[in-house]
Short mmCIF file of C-alpha atoms and ligand atoms in Angstrom, two decimals:
data_model
loop_
_atom_site.label_atom_id
_atom_site.label_comp_id
_atom_site.label_asym_id
_atom_site.label_seq_id
_atom_site.Cartn_x
_atom_site.Cartn_y
_atom_site.Cartn_z
CA UNK A 11 11.63 11.73 27.25
CA UNK A 12 10.08 14.42 24.67
CA UNK A 13 8.88 15.48 20.93
CA UNK A 14 6.06 16.75 19.31
CA UNK A 15 4.91 14.11 17.51
CA UNK A 16 5.26 10.39 18.58
CA UNK A 17 5.41 7.78 15.77
CA UNK A 18 5.18 4.56 16.54
CA UNK A 19 6.13 2.15 13.47
CA UNK A 20 9.13 2.57 10.78
CA UNK A 21 6.91 1.20 7.93
CA UNK A 22 6.34 3.46 4.77
CA UNK A 23 4.05 5.53 6.31
CA UNK A 24 5.63 6.05 10.28
CA UNK A 25 9.30 6.53 7.35
CA UNK A 26 8.04 9.05 5.14
CA UNK A 27 6.33 11.32 8.25
CA UNK A 28 8.98 11.18 10.22
CA UNK A 29 10.98 12.68 7.58
CA UNK A 30 8.39 14.94 6.17
CA UNK A 31 8.28 16.52 9.85
CA UNK A 32 11.53 16.95 10.43
CA UNK A 33 12.13 18.57 6.82
CA UNK A 34 10.16 21.04 8.28
CA UNK A 35 11.00 21.56 12.06
CA UNK A 36 8.84 19.42 14.26
CA UNK A 37 10.49 17.25 16.32
CA UNK A 38 9.80 13.52 16.33
CA UNK A 39 10.91 10.13 17.13
CA UNK A 40 9.95 6.29 15.84
CA UNK A 41 9.90 3.13 17.60
CA UNK A 42 9.10 0.44 15.71
CA UNK A 43 8.46 -2.72 17.03
CA UNK A 44 11.23 -4.92 14.39
CA UNK A 45 14.32 -4.22 13.91
CA UNK A 46 15.38 -2.88 10.88
CA UNK A 47 16.55 -5.64 7.96
CA UNK A 48 13.49 -8.00 9.45
CA UNK A 49 10.74 -5.06 7.97
CA UNK A 50 13.75 -3.75 4.85
CA UNK A 51 13.07 -8.01 4.47
CA UNK A 52 9.08 -7.93 4.19
CA UNK A 53 8.80 -7.86 0.29
CA UNK A 54 5.97 -5.59 -0.95
CA UNK A 55 4.10 -3.71 -3.75
CA UNK A 56 5.82 -1.64 -6.63
CA UNK A 57 3.76 0.42 -8.19
CA UNK A 58 4.40 4.21 -7.11
CA UNK A 59 1.77 6.89 -8.47
CA UNK A 60 2.78 10.44 -9.76
CA UNK A 61 1.27 11.85 -5.86
CA UNK A 62 3.80 9.40 -3.51
CA UNK A 63 6.99 10.59 -6.37
CA UNK A 64 5.84 13.69 -5.69
CA UNK A 65 5.87 13.41 -1.92
CA UNK A 66 8.96 11.54 -1.96
CA UNK A 67 10.92 14.12 -3.96
CA UNK A 68 9.21 17.01 -1.60
CA UNK A 69 10.86 14.92 1.62
CA UNK A 70 13.84 14.27 -0.78
CA UNK A 71 14.65 11.26 -1.09
CA UNK A 72 13.29 10.35 -3.89
CA UNK A 73 16.98 11.28 -5.85
CA UNK A 74 17.98 6.20 -6.11
CA UNK A 75 14.32 6.39 -7.51
CA UNK A 76 14.76 9.22 -9.92
CA UNK A 77 17.97 7.03 -11.74
CA UNK A 78 16.31 3.64 -11.87
CA UNK A 79 12.53 4.01 -11.17
CA UNK A 80 10.87 2.15 -13.97
CA UNK A 81 7.96 5.06 -15.28
CA UNK A 82 5.25 3.04 -17.11
CA UNK A 83 2.86 5.21 -19.23
CA UNK A 84 0.23 1.85 -19.65
CA UNK A 85 -0.40 -1.57 -18.62
CA UNK A 86 -2.05 -4.77 -20.32
CA UNK A 87 -5.02 -6.42 -19.36
CA UNK A 88 -5.25 -9.92 -19.95
CA UNK A 89 -8.96 -12.52 -20.96
CA UNK A 90 -11.07 -14.21 -23.68
CA UNK A 91 -7.18 -14.65 -24.69
CA UNK A 92 -7.13 -10.46 -25.26
CA UNK A 93 -4.54 -8.16 -24.44
CA UNK A 94 -6.08 -4.42 -23.87
CA UNK A 95 -3.97 -1.69 -23.21
CA UNK A 96 -4.72 1.08 -21.15
CA UNK A 97 -2.55 3.55 -22.30
CA UNK A 98 -2.64 5.74 -18.75
CA UNK A 99 -0.80 8.49 -19.41
CA UNK A 100 -2.64 9.52 -23.18
CA UNK A 101 -5.99 8.58 -21.13
CA UNK A 102 -4.93 11.17 -17.75
CA UNK A 103 -3.53 13.65 -19.47
CA UNK A 104 -0.25 13.35 -18.99
CA UNK A 105 -0.50 11.17 -14.96
CA UNK A 106 1.60 8.59 -15.22
CA UNK A 107 2.64 5.08 -12.44
CA UNK A 108 6.53 4.92 -11.17
CA UNK A 109 8.16 1.83 -11.04
CA UNK A 110 9.50 1.61 -7.92
CA UNK A 111 9.56 -1.16 -4.54
CA UNK A 112 8.61 -0.45 -1.85
CA UNK A 113 11.73 -1.97 -0.06
CA UNK A 114 13.85 0.60 -1.80
CA UNK A 115 10.99 3.73 -0.19
CA UNK A 116 11.09 1.95 2.65
CA UNK A 117 15.62 1.46 2.86
CA UNK A 118 15.91 5.55 1.08
CA UNK A 119 14.47 6.66 3.91
CA UNK A 120 15.62 4.58 5.95
CA UNK A 121 18.26 6.14 5.29
CA UNK A 122 17.27 9.58 4.91
CA UNK A 123 16.21 10.03 9.23
CA UNK A 124 19.68 7.89 9.61
CA UNK A 125 21.41 10.74 7.67
CA UNK A 126 19.77 14.06 9.75
CA UNK A 127 20.43 12.77 12.96
CA UNK A 128 16.16 12.04 13.26
CA UNK A 129 15.55 9.74 16.89
CA UNK A 130 14.42 5.96 15.91
CA UNK A 131 13.89 2.77 18.79
CA UNK A 132 13.84 -0.43 17.17
CA UNK A 133 13.23 -3.45 18.97
CA UNK A 134 11.22 -1.52 20.87
CA UNK A 135 8.13 -3.81 23.31
CA UNK A 136 5.70 -3.23 24.58
CA UNK A 137 4.52 0.08 23.74
CA UNK A 138 1.50 0.88 24.90
CA UNK A 139 -0.24 4.88 24.52
CA UNK A 140 -1.61 6.71 27.41
CA UNK A 141 -3.99 9.46 27.90
CA UNK A 142 -5.04 9.77 24.55
CA UNK A 143 -7.99 12.06 24.99
CA UNK A 144 -6.39 14.24 28.13
CA UNK A 145 -4.00 16.19 28.56
CA UNK A 146 -0.39 14.56 28.82
CA UNK A 147 -0.16 12.20 26.22
CA UNK A 148 2.57 9.35 25.87
CA UNK A 149 3.76 6.75 24.78
CA UNK A 150 5.59 4.09 26.93
CA UNK A 151 8.15 0.82 26.10
CA UNK A 152 10.82 -1.42 26.76
CA UNK A 153 13.94 -1.11 25.18
CA UNK A 154 17.48 -2.33 25.37
CA UNK A 155 15.69 -3.45 28.80
CA UNK A 156 14.84 0.13 30.16
CA UNK A 157 11.29 1.11 30.29
CA UNK A 158 10.85 4.46 28.07
CA UNK A 159 8.78 7.23 29.06
CA UNK A 160 8.06 9.52 25.74
CA UNK A 161 5.65 12.71 25.97
CA UNK A 162 4.16 14.23 23.45
CA UNK A 163 1.75 16.26 21.84
CA UNK A 164 0.39 13.94 18.79
CA UNK A 165 0.92 10.19 18.21
CA UNK A 166 1.34 9.18 14.67
CA UNK A 167 -0.84 5.68 14.68
CA UNK A 168 1.24 4.41 11.91
CA UNK A 169 1.99 0.45 13.61
CA UNK A 170 0.05 -1.19 10.35
CA UNK A 171 -3.04 -4.05 10.68
CA UNK A 172 -2.08 -5.88 13.37
CA UNK A 173 -0.07 -3.03 15.68
CA UNK A 174 -1.58 -1.39 19.28
CA UNK A 175 -2.58 2.28 17.94
CA UNK A 176 -5.81 1.03 16.37
CA UNK A 177 -6.28 -1.70 19.45
CA UNK A 178 -4.89 1.17 21.84
CA UNK A 179 -8.70 3.45 21.03
CA UNK A 180 -11.72 2.28 23.93
CA UNK A 181 -14.36 -0.15 22.22
CA UNK A 182 -17.70 1.10 20.82
CA UNK A 183 -15.72 4.17 19.30
CA UNK A 184 -14.44 2.80 15.33
CA UNK A 185 -16.83 1.72 13.37
CA UNK A 186 -15.09 -1.41 11.22
CA UNK A 187 -15.65 -2.21 7.66
CA UNK A 188 -14.07 -5.24 6.29
CA UNK A 189 -14.88 -8.18 3.47
CA UNK A 190 -12.22 -10.89 3.08
CA UNK A 191 -11.99 -12.69 0.31
CA UNK A 192 -12.21 -16.33 -0.22
CA UNK A 193 -8.21 -16.40 -1.56
CA UNK A 194 -5.39 -15.10 -1.76
CA UNK A 195 -2.58 -14.64 -3.98
CA UNK A 196 0.83 -16.61 -3.96
CA UNK A 197 4.01 -14.32 -5.17
CA UNK A 198 7.74 -14.75 -6.61
CA UNK A 199 10.23 -12.77 -6.53
CA UNK A 200 12.74 -13.84 -9.10
CA UNK A 201 16.17 -12.14 -11.03
CA UNK A 202 14.58 -12.83 -14.51
CA UNK A 203 13.76 -10.30 -17.19
CA UNK A 204 10.24 -8.64 -17.57
CA UNK A 205 8.79 -10.65 -19.57
CA UNK A 206 6.52 -7.79 -21.17
CA UNK A 207 7.29 -4.35 -21.09
CA UNK A 208 4.40 -3.41 -19.08
CA UNK A 209 2.41 -4.80 -17.00
CA UNK A 210 -0.38 -7.74 -17.22
CA UNK A 211 -2.97 -7.83 -15.68
CA UNK A 212 -4.29 -11.12 -16.22
CA UNK A 213 -8.41 -12.84 -16.40
CA UNK A 214 -7.70 -16.72 -16.74
CA UNK A 215 -10.79 -19.67 -16.18
CA UNK A 216 -7.97 -21.15 -14.08
CA UNK A 217 -7.64 -17.75 -12.32
CA UNK A 218 -6.54 -13.95 -12.34
CA UNK A 219 -2.88 -13.75 -12.31
CA UNK A 220 -0.29 -10.89 -12.33
CA UNK A 221 3.35 -10.10 -14.28
CA UNK A 222 5.36 -7.54 -13.02
CA UNK A 223 8.71 -6.21 -12.30
CA UNK A 224 11.15 -4.74 -9.40
CA UNK A 225 13.88 -3.47 -11.90
CA UNK A 226 14.72 -4.87 -15.70
CA UNK A 227 16.15 -8.34 -14.11
CA UNK A 228 13.93 -8.24 -11.02
CA UNK A 229 10.05 -9.54 -10.86
CA UNK A 230 7.55 -10.39 -9.30
CA UNK A 231 5.27 -12.49 -10.47
CA UNK A 232 1.01 -13.48 -8.15
CA UNK A 233 -1.18 -16.02 -9.24
CA UNK A 234 -4.25 -16.20 -7.88
CA UNK A 235 -4.73 -19.20 -4.85
CA UNK A 236 -6.89 -20.96 -2.67
CA UNK A 237 -6.67 -19.47 0.76
CA UNK A 238 -5.82 -22.13 2.69
CA UNK A 239 -3.05 -23.34 -0.33
CA UNK A 240 0.72 -23.56 1.69
CA UNK A 241 3.14 -22.19 0.09
CA UNK A 242 5.44 -25.53 0.71
CA UNK A 243 3.18 -26.65 -2.02
CA UNK A 244 4.16 -24.70 -4.62
CA UNK A 245 7.71 -25.60 -6.32
CA UNK A 246 9.24 -22.94 -8.91
CA UNK A 247 7.87 -25.40 -11.04
CA UNK A 248 4.35 -25.73 -10.10
CA UNK A 249 4.45 -21.98 -9.42
CA UNK A 250 5.68 -21.11 -13.20
CA UNK A 251 3.24 -24.17 -14.85
CA UNK A 252 0.41 -22.31 -13.38
CA UNK A 253 0.64 -18.92 -14.89
CA UNK A 254 1.52 -19.77 -17.84
CA UNK A 255 -1.65 -21.31 -17.37
CA UNK A 256 -3.01 -18.73 -17.50
CA UNK A 257 -1.57 -15.62 -19.57
CA UNK A 258 -2.22 -15.61 -23.14
CA UNK A 259 0.01 -18.82 -25.67
CA UNK A 260 2.36 -15.88 -26.62
CA UNK A 261 3.01 -13.86 -23.52
CA UNK A 262 3.04 -17.43 -21.83
CA UNK A 263 5.93 -18.89 -24.31
CA UNK A 264 7.93 -16.01 -23.95
CA UNK A 265 8.28 -16.10 -20.03
CA UNK A 266 11.75 -16.42 -18.58
CA UNK A 267 11.96 -18.84 -15.08
CA UNK A 268 14.25 -18.85 -12.33
CA UNK A 269 14.99 -19.79 -9.40
CA UNK A 270 12.25 -17.63 -6.68
CA UNK A 271 13.96 -15.73 -4.47
CA UNK A 272 10.99 -14.99 -2.31
CA UNK A 273 7.99 -16.44 -2.21
CA UNK A 274 4.93 -15.96 0.09
CA UNK A 275 0.83 -16.04 -0.13
CA UNK A 276 -0.53 -13.64 1.36
CA UNK A 277 -4.58 -13.00 1.94
CA UNK A 278 -6.53 -11.06 0.20
CA UNK A 279 -8.46 -8.38 2.06
CA UNK A 280 -11.12 -4.98 2.32
CA UNK A 281 -11.17 -2.95 5.87
CA UNK A 282 -11.19 0.23 6.57
CA UNK A 283 -11.66 1.96 10.67
CA UNK A 284 -13.74 5.03 11.00
CA UNK A 285 -12.58 7.42 12.14
CA UNK A 286 -8.79 7.42 11.91
CA UNK A 287 -8.50 9.47 15.26
CA UNK A 288 -9.28 9.38 18.75
CA UNK A 289 -7.43 12.49 20.95
CA UNK A 290 -4.21 12.69 20.79
CA UNK A 291 -3.81 10.19 18.52
CA UNK A 292 -4.48 9.57 14.31
CA UNK A 293 -4.52 6.29 12.44
CA UNK A 294 -2.29 6.29 9.07
CA UNK A 295 -2.05 3.68 6.74
CA UNK A 296 -2.25 0.20 7.23
CA UNK A 297 -3.40 0.86 10.92
CA UNK A 298 -6.54 2.29 9.64
CA UNK A 299 -7.36 0.78 6.72
CA UNK A 300 -6.69 -2.89 3.91
CA UNK A 301 -7.42 -3.27 0.22
CA UNK A 302 -6.82 -6.58 -1.40
CA UNK A 303 -3.38 -6.01 -4.30
CA UNK A 304 -5.46 -5.87 -7.19
CA UNK A 305 -5.36 -1.77 -7.65
CA UNK A 306 -1.97 -1.45 -6.15
CA UNK A 307 -3.07 1.17 -3.59
CA UNK A 308 -1.86 0.15 -0.75
CA UNK A 309 1.24 2.01 -0.43
CA UNK A 310 -0.46 4.62 -1.53
CA UNK A 311 -3.35 5.20 0.44
CA UNK A 312 -0.10 5.31 2.86
CA UNK A 313 0.87 8.13 1.35
CA UNK A 314 -1.63 10.06 0.50
CA UNK A 315 -2.93 9.76 4.49
CA UNK A 316 0.85 11.20 5.79
CA UNK A 317 0.15 14.02 3.11
CA UNK A 318 -2.67 14.36 4.82
CA UNK A 319 -1.39 14.55 8.22
CA UNK A 320 1.56 16.38 7.33
CA UNK A 321 -0.53 19.31 5.60
CA UNK A 322 -2.22 19.35 9.44
CA UNK A 323 0.61 19.57 11.68
CA UNK A 324 2.32 21.84 10.16
CA UNK A 325 -0.29 24.31 9.70
CA UNK A 326 -0.13 23.63 13.28
CA UNK A 327 3.10 24.09 14.18
CA UNK A 328 3.80 27.05 11.80
CA UNK A 329 0.27 28.66 11.71
CA UNK A 330 -1.59 27.51 15.30
CA UNK A 331 -4.32 25.98 13.62
CA UNK A 332 -5.12 23.91 15.83
CA UNK A 333 -8.71 23.39 14.62
CA UNK A 334 -7.79 21.90 11.34
CA UNK A 335 -6.82 18.12 13.68
CA UNK A 336 -9.94 17.34 13.82
CA UNK A 337 -10.43 17.07 10.60
CA UNK A 338 -8.16 14.64 9.63
CA UNK A 339 -10.00 11.65 9.56
CA UNK A 340 -13.13 12.61 7.15
CA UNK A 341 -10.35 14.65 4.78
CA UNK A 342 -8.42 11.12 4.96
CA UNK A 343 -11.28 8.78 4.39
CA UNK A 344 -12.81 10.58 0.94
CA UNK A 345 -9.85 9.05 -0.90
CA UNK A 346 -10.07 5.92 1.16
CA UNK A 347 -12.91 4.83 0.17
CA UNK A 348 -12.47 5.87 -2.82
CA UNK A 349 -9.56 3.37 -3.38
CA UNK A 350 -11.40 0.18 -1.73
CA UNK A 351 -13.88 0.76 -4.51
CA UNK A 352 -11.56 0.58 -7.43
CA UNK A 353 -9.28 -1.91 -5.60
CA UNK A 354 -12.37 -4.25 -4.52
CA UNK A 355 -14.18 -3.54 -8.39
CA UNK A 356 -10.56 -4.25 -9.78
CA UNK A 357 -10.34 -8.05 -7.74
CA UNK A 358 -14.05 -8.75 -8.46
CA UNK A 359 -13.76 -7.95 -11.92
CA UNK A 360 -10.65 -9.72 -12.62
CA UNK A 361 -10.88 -13.05 -9.71
CA UNK A 362 -12.61 -16.64 -9.91
CA UNK A 363 -14.65 -16.93 -7.34
CA UNK A 364 -15.23 -19.81 -6.39
CA UNK A 365 -19.69 -21.29 -6.47
CA UNK A 366 -20.36 -18.73 -8.94
CA UNK A 367 -23.09 -19.33 -11.27
CA UNK A 368 -22.64 -19.00 -15.17
CA UNK A 369 -24.25 -15.86 -15.25
CA UNK A 370 -22.03 -14.07 -13.10
CA UNK A 371 -19.34 -14.96 -14.82
CA UNK A 372 -21.16 -14.26 -17.57
CA UNK A 373 -21.68 -11.14 -15.69
CA UNK A 374 -17.57 -10.78 -15.46
CA UNK A 375 -16.84 -10.98 -18.70
CA UNK A 376 -18.57 -8.33 -20.26
CA UNK A 377 -17.78 -5.65 -17.35
CA UNK A 378 -14.50 -6.74 -18.69
CA UNK A 379 -15.06 -6.09 -21.83
CA UNK A 380 -17.51 -3.40 -21.96
CA UNK A 381 -14.63 -1.22 -19.94
CA UNK A 382 -12.05 -1.81 -22.43
CA UNK A 383 -14.57 -1.15 -24.90
CA UNK A 384 -15.47 2.39 -23.94
CA UNK A 385 -12.90 5.60 -23.66
CA UNK A 386 -14.93 6.84 -20.91
CA UNK A 387 -14.92 3.48 -18.99
CA UNK A 388 -10.58 2.63 -19.87
CA UNK A 389 -10.39 6.67 -18.46
CA UNK A 390 -12.20 5.66 -15.35
CA UNK A 391 -9.58 2.77 -15.26
CA UNK A 392 -6.94 5.25 -15.62
CA UNK A 393 -7.34 8.22 -13.79
CA UNK A 394 -7.96 5.30 -10.75
CA UNK A 395 -4.77 3.47 -11.80
CA UNK A 396 -2.44 6.85 -11.21
CA UNK A 397 -4.49 7.63 -7.63
CA UNK A 398 -7.37 10.11 -7.96
CA UNK A 399 -5.56 13.80 -6.24
CA UNK A 400 -5.04 14.37 -2.60
CA UNK A 401 -7.04 16.23 -0.93
CA UNK A 402 -6.32 19.74 -0.42
CA UNK A 403 -6.15 21.17 3.75
CA UNK A 404 -6.33 25.13 3.99
N1 LIG B 507 5.45 -0.98 18.76
C1 LIG B 507 5.97 -1.11 16.81
N2 LIG B 507 6.26 -1.05 16.43
C2 LIG B 507 5.59 -1.56 15.66
C3 LIG B 507 4.60 -2.67 16.60
C4 LIG B 507 4.27 -2.43 17.97
N3 LIG B 507 3.18 -2.32 18.46
N4 LIG B 507 3.29 -3.15 15.10
C5 LIG B 507 3.33 -3.02 13.73
N5 LIG B 507 4.65 -2.13 14.24
C6 LIG B 507 5.24 -1.60 12.94
C7 LIG B 507 5.49 -3.21 12.00
O1 LIG B 507 6.42 -4.03 12.07
C8 LIG B 507 5.80 -2.66 11.10
O2 LIG B 507 7.01 -1.90 11.16
O3 LIG B 507 4.69 -0.89 12.49
C9 LIG B 507 5.40 -1.11 10.83
C10 LIG B 507 3.81 -1.13 9.85
O4 LIG B 507 4.95 -0.73 8.24
P1 LIG B 507 3.78 -1.43 7.35
O5 LIG B 507 2.70 -2.91 8.04
O6 LIG B 507 4.88 -2.26 6.51
O7 LIG B 507 2.22 -0.58 7.58
P2 LIG B 507 2.29 1.41 6.31
O8 LIG B 507 4.09 2.08 6.87
O9 LIG B 507 0.80 1.63 6.73
O10 LIG B 507 2.41 0.53 4.64
C11 LIG B 507 2.11 0.74 4.29
O11 LIG B 507 0.52 -0.17 2.73
O12 LIG B 507 -0.53 -1.91 1.96
C12 LIG B 507 0.68 -1.89 2.40
O13 LIG B 507 2.36 -2.89 1.24
C13 LIG B 507 1.69 -1.96 1.69
O14 LIG B 507 2.89 -2.53 3.47
C14 LIG B 507 2.07 -1.73 3.00
C15 LIG B 507 1.97 -0.31 3.89
C1 LIG B 508 3.95 -6.05 -6.99
O1 LIG B 508 4.39 -5.71 -8.15
O2 LIG B 508 4.27 -7.13 -6.80
C2 LIG B 508 2.88 -5.98 -7.76
C3 LIG B 508 2.18 -4.75 -8.93
C4 LIG B 508 0.44 -4.17 -8.65
C5 LIG B 508 -0.11 -4.72 -8.03
C6 LIG B 508 -0.21 -5.28 -6.96
C7 LIG B 508 1.59 -6.59 -6.79
O3 LIG B 508 -1.57 -4.78 -8.52
#
């Protein structure tokens, strides 16, 4: 079997890249380890930057997002009994974010791919990448008990943090940068109306809390928990009580609770590999980097990698610009490191760090007080939250 671009992984990165390439007449095949329902069952983030919204429109998969997504002009920071609004629109000259769940983005992309007739193999096993530096790159995998050999020109490693693409690069090539935080987020999804029209990020002496949503009738709430906590120890009532204790009193009083429809604990990690390419293989999204969820950057960074790789491949196939291929990693990493910085900073500013001394606590409170009290500070938060501009490929 032959294709121009072999895509490993049918998460948002792989599906979006596949859709853009297909629209541009560049042949691609996606292989995915899991069945489609499993991919759709993962509950992830829900804040889309303007750049990602525009890219989904360009890919022709924005119809439902444009009718059902919730554009948000701002969000709130709650700390020391105060509620401070970051007016994204006003502080960035008109930019906003879109509340639309990753699950829905994935569903829309899956439908578009099915309608396009482009090939996707789900439930594949034992995917292996071959001849990454040579003249005949290929991917082998088993599907329905048969071994398939897929010859290709380029391989997009869109297979997430635990995928095989990054692991296929020989030892000694990649440099890894990592920070593991000593806590996680316990998240609950519930069919209840949001407590507030906009998201609330709360710094509290009991720990961080976040009020988010998926729609006018579905909410997503989080509380910071110790890294070793178990979901089984968090019945719904304990979760709601803990969340309320960390919110400003007027907000807690308005919070409507209900049975959880999903509950999980996610660890917090910052991770980057350099470079993001090796021969014909290009790492995209979570395969190359992880951010803690505090700045809502994970999915958005995946989209900006896709944008860069798509623009490069477009120029390679339509303008013969093969020279651009070697610039992929350098172009992506500039923006990735800035989003890593913002996510790390938001995490540092809003969470309770075990074992910190009184001086560090005062510094954290003062940092929040300073940033929200200064026009420059609020602008810095806003321009990062709506997303820094995409790198230009030329
Ligand atoms: N072979 C085939 N597919 C694989 C393999 C493999 N060996 N290993 C992993 N995969 C698949 C996973 O099953 C998954 O569906 O690759 C996909 C990777 O998807 P994600 O983990 O969602 O990663 P990505 O598409 O880069 O999405 C961006 O950023 O911060 C996050 O929440 C955000 O999940 C989102 C991610
Ligand atoms: C979410 O809605 O799941 C969400 C929102 C904002 C974040 C992280 C997660 O920063």
